[in-house]
Tab-separated table of C-alpha atoms in Angstrom:
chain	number	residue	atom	x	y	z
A	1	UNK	CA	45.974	4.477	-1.757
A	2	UNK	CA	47.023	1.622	0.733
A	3	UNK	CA	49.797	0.879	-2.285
A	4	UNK	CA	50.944	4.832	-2.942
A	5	UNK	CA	51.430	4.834	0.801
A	6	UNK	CA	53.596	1.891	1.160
A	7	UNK	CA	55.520	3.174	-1.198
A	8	UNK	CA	55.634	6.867	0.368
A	9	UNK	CA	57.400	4.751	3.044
A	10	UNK	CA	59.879	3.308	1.298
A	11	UNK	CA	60.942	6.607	-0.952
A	12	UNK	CA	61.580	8.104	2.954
A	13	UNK	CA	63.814	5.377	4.399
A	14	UNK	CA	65.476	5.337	0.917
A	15	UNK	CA	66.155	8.746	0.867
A	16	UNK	CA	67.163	8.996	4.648
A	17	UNK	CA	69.350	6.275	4.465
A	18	UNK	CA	71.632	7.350	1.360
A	19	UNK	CA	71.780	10.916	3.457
A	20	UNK	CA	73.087	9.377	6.320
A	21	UNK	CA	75.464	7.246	3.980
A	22	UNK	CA	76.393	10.386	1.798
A	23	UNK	CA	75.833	13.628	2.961
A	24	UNK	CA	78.235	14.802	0.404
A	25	UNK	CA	78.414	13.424	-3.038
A	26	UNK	CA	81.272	14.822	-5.398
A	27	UNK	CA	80.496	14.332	-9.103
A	28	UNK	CA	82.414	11.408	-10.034
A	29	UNK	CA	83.636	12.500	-13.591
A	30	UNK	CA	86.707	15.100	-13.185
A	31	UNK	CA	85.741	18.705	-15.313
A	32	UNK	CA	86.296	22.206	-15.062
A	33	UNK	CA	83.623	23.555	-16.525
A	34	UNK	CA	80.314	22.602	-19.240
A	35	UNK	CA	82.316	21.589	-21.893
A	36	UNK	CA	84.806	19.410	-20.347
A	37	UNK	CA	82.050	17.476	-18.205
A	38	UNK	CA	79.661	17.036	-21.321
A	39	UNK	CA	83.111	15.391	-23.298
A	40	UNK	CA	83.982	13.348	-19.985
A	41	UNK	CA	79.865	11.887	-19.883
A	42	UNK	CA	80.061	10.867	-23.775
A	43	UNK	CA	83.189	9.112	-22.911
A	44	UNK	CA	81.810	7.758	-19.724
A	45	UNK	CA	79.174	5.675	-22.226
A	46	UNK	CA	79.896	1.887	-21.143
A	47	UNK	CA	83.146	2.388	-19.730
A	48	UNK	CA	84.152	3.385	-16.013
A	49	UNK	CA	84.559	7.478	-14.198
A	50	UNK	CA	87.898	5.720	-12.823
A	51	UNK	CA	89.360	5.378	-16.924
A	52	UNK	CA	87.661	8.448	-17.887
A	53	UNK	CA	89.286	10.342	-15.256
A	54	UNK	CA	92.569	9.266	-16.174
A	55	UNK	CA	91.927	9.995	-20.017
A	56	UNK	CA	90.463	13.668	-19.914
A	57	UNK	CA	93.244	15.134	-18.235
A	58	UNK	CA	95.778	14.028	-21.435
A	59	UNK	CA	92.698	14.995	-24.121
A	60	UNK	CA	91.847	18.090	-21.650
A	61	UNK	CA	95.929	18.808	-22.043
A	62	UNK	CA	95.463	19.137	-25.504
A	63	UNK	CA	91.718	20.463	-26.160
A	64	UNK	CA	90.066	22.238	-23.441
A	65	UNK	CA	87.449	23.583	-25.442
A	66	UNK	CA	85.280	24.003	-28.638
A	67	UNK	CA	87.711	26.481	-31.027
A	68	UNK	CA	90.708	24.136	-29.633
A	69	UNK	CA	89.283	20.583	-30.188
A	70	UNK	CA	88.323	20.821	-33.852
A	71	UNK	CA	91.661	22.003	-34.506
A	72	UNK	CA	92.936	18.295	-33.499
A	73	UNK	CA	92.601	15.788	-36.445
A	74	UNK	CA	89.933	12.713	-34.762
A	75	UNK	CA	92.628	10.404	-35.650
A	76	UNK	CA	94.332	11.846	-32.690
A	77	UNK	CA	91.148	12.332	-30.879
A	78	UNK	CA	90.730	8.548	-31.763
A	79	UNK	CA	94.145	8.004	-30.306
A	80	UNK	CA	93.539	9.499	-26.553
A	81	UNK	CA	90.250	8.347	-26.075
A	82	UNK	CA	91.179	4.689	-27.411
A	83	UNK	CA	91.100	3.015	-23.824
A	84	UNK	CA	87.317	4.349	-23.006
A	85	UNK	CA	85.864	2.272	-25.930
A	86	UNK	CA	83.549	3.006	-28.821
A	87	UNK	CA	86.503	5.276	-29.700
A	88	UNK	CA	85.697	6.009	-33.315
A	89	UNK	CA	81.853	6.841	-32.408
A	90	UNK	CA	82.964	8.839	-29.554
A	91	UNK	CA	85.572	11.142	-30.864
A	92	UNK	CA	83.294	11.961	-34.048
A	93	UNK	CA	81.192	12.866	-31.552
A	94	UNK	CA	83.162	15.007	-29.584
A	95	UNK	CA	84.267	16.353	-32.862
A	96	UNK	CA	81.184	16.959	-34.317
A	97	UNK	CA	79.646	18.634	-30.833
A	98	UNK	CA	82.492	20.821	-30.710
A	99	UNK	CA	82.072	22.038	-34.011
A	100	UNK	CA	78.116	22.843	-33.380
A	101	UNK	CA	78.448	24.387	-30.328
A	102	UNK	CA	80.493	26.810	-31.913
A	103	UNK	CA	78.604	27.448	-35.280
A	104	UNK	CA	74.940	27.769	-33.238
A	105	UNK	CA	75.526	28.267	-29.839
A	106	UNK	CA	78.675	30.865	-29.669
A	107	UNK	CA	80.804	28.569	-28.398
A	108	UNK	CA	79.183	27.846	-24.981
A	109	UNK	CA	77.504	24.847	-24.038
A	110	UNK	CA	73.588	25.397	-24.592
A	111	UNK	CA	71.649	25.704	-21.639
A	112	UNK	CA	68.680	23.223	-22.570
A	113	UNK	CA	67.531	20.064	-23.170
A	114	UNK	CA	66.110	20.250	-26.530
A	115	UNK	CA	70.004	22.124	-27.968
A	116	UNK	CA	71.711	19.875	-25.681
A	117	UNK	CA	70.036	16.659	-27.355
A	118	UNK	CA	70.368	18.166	-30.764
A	119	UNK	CA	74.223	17.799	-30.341
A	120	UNK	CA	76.159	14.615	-31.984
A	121	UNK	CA	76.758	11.941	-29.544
A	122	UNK	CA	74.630	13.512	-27.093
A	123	UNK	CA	71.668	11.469	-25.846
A	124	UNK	CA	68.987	12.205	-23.268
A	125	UNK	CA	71.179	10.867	-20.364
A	126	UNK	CA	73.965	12.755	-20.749
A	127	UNK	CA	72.115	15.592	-21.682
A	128	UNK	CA	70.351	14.853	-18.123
A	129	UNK	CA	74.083	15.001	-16.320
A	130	UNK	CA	75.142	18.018	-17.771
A	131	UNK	CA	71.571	20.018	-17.121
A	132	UNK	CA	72.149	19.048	-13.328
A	133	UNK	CA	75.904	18.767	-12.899
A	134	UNK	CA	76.883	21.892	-14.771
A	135	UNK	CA	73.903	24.102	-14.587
A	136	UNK	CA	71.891	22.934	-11.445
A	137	UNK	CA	68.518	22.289	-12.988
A	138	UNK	CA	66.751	19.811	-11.324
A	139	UNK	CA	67.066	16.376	-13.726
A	140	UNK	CA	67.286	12.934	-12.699
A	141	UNK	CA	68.900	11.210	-15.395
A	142	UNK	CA	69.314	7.052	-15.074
A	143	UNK	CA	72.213	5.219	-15.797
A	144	UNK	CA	72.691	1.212	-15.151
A	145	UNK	CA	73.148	1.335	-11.447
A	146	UNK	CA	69.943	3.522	-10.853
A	147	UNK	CA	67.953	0.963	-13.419
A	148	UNK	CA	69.223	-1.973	-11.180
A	149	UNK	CA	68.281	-0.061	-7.952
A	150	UNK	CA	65.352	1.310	-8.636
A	151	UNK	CA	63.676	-1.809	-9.769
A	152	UNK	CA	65.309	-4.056	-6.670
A	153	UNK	CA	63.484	-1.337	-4.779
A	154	UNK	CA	60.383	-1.901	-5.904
A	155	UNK	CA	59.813	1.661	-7.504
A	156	UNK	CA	59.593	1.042	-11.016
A	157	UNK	CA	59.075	-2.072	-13.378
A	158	UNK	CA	62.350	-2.144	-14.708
A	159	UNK	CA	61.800	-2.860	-18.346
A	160	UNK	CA	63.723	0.264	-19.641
A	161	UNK	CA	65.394	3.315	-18.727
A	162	UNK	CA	62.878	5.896	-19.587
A	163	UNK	CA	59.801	3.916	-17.414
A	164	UNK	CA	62.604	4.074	-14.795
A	165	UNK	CA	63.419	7.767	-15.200
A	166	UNK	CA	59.324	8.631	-15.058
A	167	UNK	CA	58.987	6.853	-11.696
A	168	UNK	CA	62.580	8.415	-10.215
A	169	UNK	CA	60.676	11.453	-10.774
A	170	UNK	CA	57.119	10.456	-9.458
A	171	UNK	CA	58.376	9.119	-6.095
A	172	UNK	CA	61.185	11.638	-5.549
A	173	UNK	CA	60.929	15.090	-4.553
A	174	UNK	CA	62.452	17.194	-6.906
A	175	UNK	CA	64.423	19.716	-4.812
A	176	UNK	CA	66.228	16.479	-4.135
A	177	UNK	CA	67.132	14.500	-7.330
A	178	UNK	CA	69.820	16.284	-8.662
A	179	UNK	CA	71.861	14.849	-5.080
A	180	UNK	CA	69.561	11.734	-4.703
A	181	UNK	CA	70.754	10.739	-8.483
A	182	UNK	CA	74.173	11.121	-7.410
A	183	UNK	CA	73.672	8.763	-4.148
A	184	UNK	CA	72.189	6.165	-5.507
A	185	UNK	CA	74.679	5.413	-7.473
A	186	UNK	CA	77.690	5.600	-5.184
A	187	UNK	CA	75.297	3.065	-3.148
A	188	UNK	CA	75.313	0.808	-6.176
A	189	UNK	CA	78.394	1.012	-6.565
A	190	UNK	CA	79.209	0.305	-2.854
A	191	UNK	CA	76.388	-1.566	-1.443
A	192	UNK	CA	74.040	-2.737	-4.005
A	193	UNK	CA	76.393	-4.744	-6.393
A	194	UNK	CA	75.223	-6.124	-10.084
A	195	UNK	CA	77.224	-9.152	-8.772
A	196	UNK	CA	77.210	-10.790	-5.445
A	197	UNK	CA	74.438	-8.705	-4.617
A	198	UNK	CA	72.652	-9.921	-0.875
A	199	UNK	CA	69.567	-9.161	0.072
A	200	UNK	CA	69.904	-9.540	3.257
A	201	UNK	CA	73.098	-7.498	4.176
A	202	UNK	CA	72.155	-4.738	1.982
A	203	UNK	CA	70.843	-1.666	4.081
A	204	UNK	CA	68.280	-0.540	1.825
A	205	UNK	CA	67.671	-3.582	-0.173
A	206	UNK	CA	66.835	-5.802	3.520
A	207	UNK	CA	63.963	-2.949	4.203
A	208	UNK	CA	62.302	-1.950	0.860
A	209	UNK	CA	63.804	-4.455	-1.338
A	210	UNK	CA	61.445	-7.154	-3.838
A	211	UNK	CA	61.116	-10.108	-1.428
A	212	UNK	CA	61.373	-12.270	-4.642
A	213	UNK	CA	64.259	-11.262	-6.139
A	214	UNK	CA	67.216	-13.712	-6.032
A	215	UNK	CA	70.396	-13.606	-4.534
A	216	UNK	CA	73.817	-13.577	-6.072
């Protein structure tokens, strides 16, 4: 009990604290619509919003939806999305979502979990993105930032992403994740560093942070 309310404690300063940091929190990855933000999160896979946002617009230019983008030969795909990384993976992806989502699902996006994880290239993460971003359904999903975070902040173990996810949604309320989600990781991007990380100077980490953990 004495534990569960410590930690009550902390989940309440967190959350105040990234509301007073970001009241608003655009979603980082540029789309217009389902389609074009579950493309821009499979390109997003180990590679920066900033490059992905200035590579959609020229595949976007050319393919803005299902019926357009199988049309394009993945060599060209291959060609456009070449600076994101994993290029070869990720356009057969795209490729082969595109092509799905307009054999089963009419051409629209599918509304669930279970259809959107069915897709090629799509994994629970980005499935978790584009439940929340596009359709507002409460989800928390956890990329690298939120793993780092979470753990410095004593909420979670931190030995993998789908302990971390569990305990995101344990702590959190859930009227709030699809924005918390969103916070936490401009204030890992911002504030709570990978690199050159202090413990001391960070505003959440120097209240709720692991006492333990070193310093960069």
């Amino acid at each position: 009990v004495k534990i569960k309310m410590i930690k009550s404690g902390k989940v309440k300063f967190i959350i105040c604290k990234l509301e007073e940091l970001y009241p608003h929190v655009p979603i980082p990855l540029k789309h217009n619509d389902p389609y074009t933000l579950l493309v821009a999160v499979l390109l997003s896979a180990q590679c920066t919003d900033k490059r992905v946002n200035k590579i959609t617009p020229i595949l976007f230019g050319r393919a803005k939806n299902p019926e357009e983008m199988i049309k394009l030969p993945i060599e060209e795909i291959e060609k456009i999305i070449k600076p994101c990384g994993l290029f070869k993976a990720k356009s057969k992806g795209i490729y082969g979502l595109s092509k799905n989502i307009l054999e089963k699902h009419g051409g629209k996006v599918p509304e669930s979990f279970e259809a959107l994880e069915a897709l090629p290239g799509v994994g629970h993460k980005t499935a978790s993105v584009v439940m929340s971003q596009a359709f507002g359904h409460a989800a928390f999903p956890v990329d690298t930032h939120i793993h780092r975070l979470i753990y410095r902040w004593g909420l979670s173990n931190g030995k993998n992403v789908i302990q971390t996810e569990k305990d995101c949604k344990r702590w959190f309320p859930k009227d709030k994740w699809n924005k918390l989600h969103l916070q936490i990781i401009y204030f890992g991007r911002e504030h709570c560093t990978a690199r050159g990380h202090n413990l001391d100077k960070c505003l959440i980490c120097r209240v709720v942070g692991r006492k333990n953990l070193k310093t960069n």
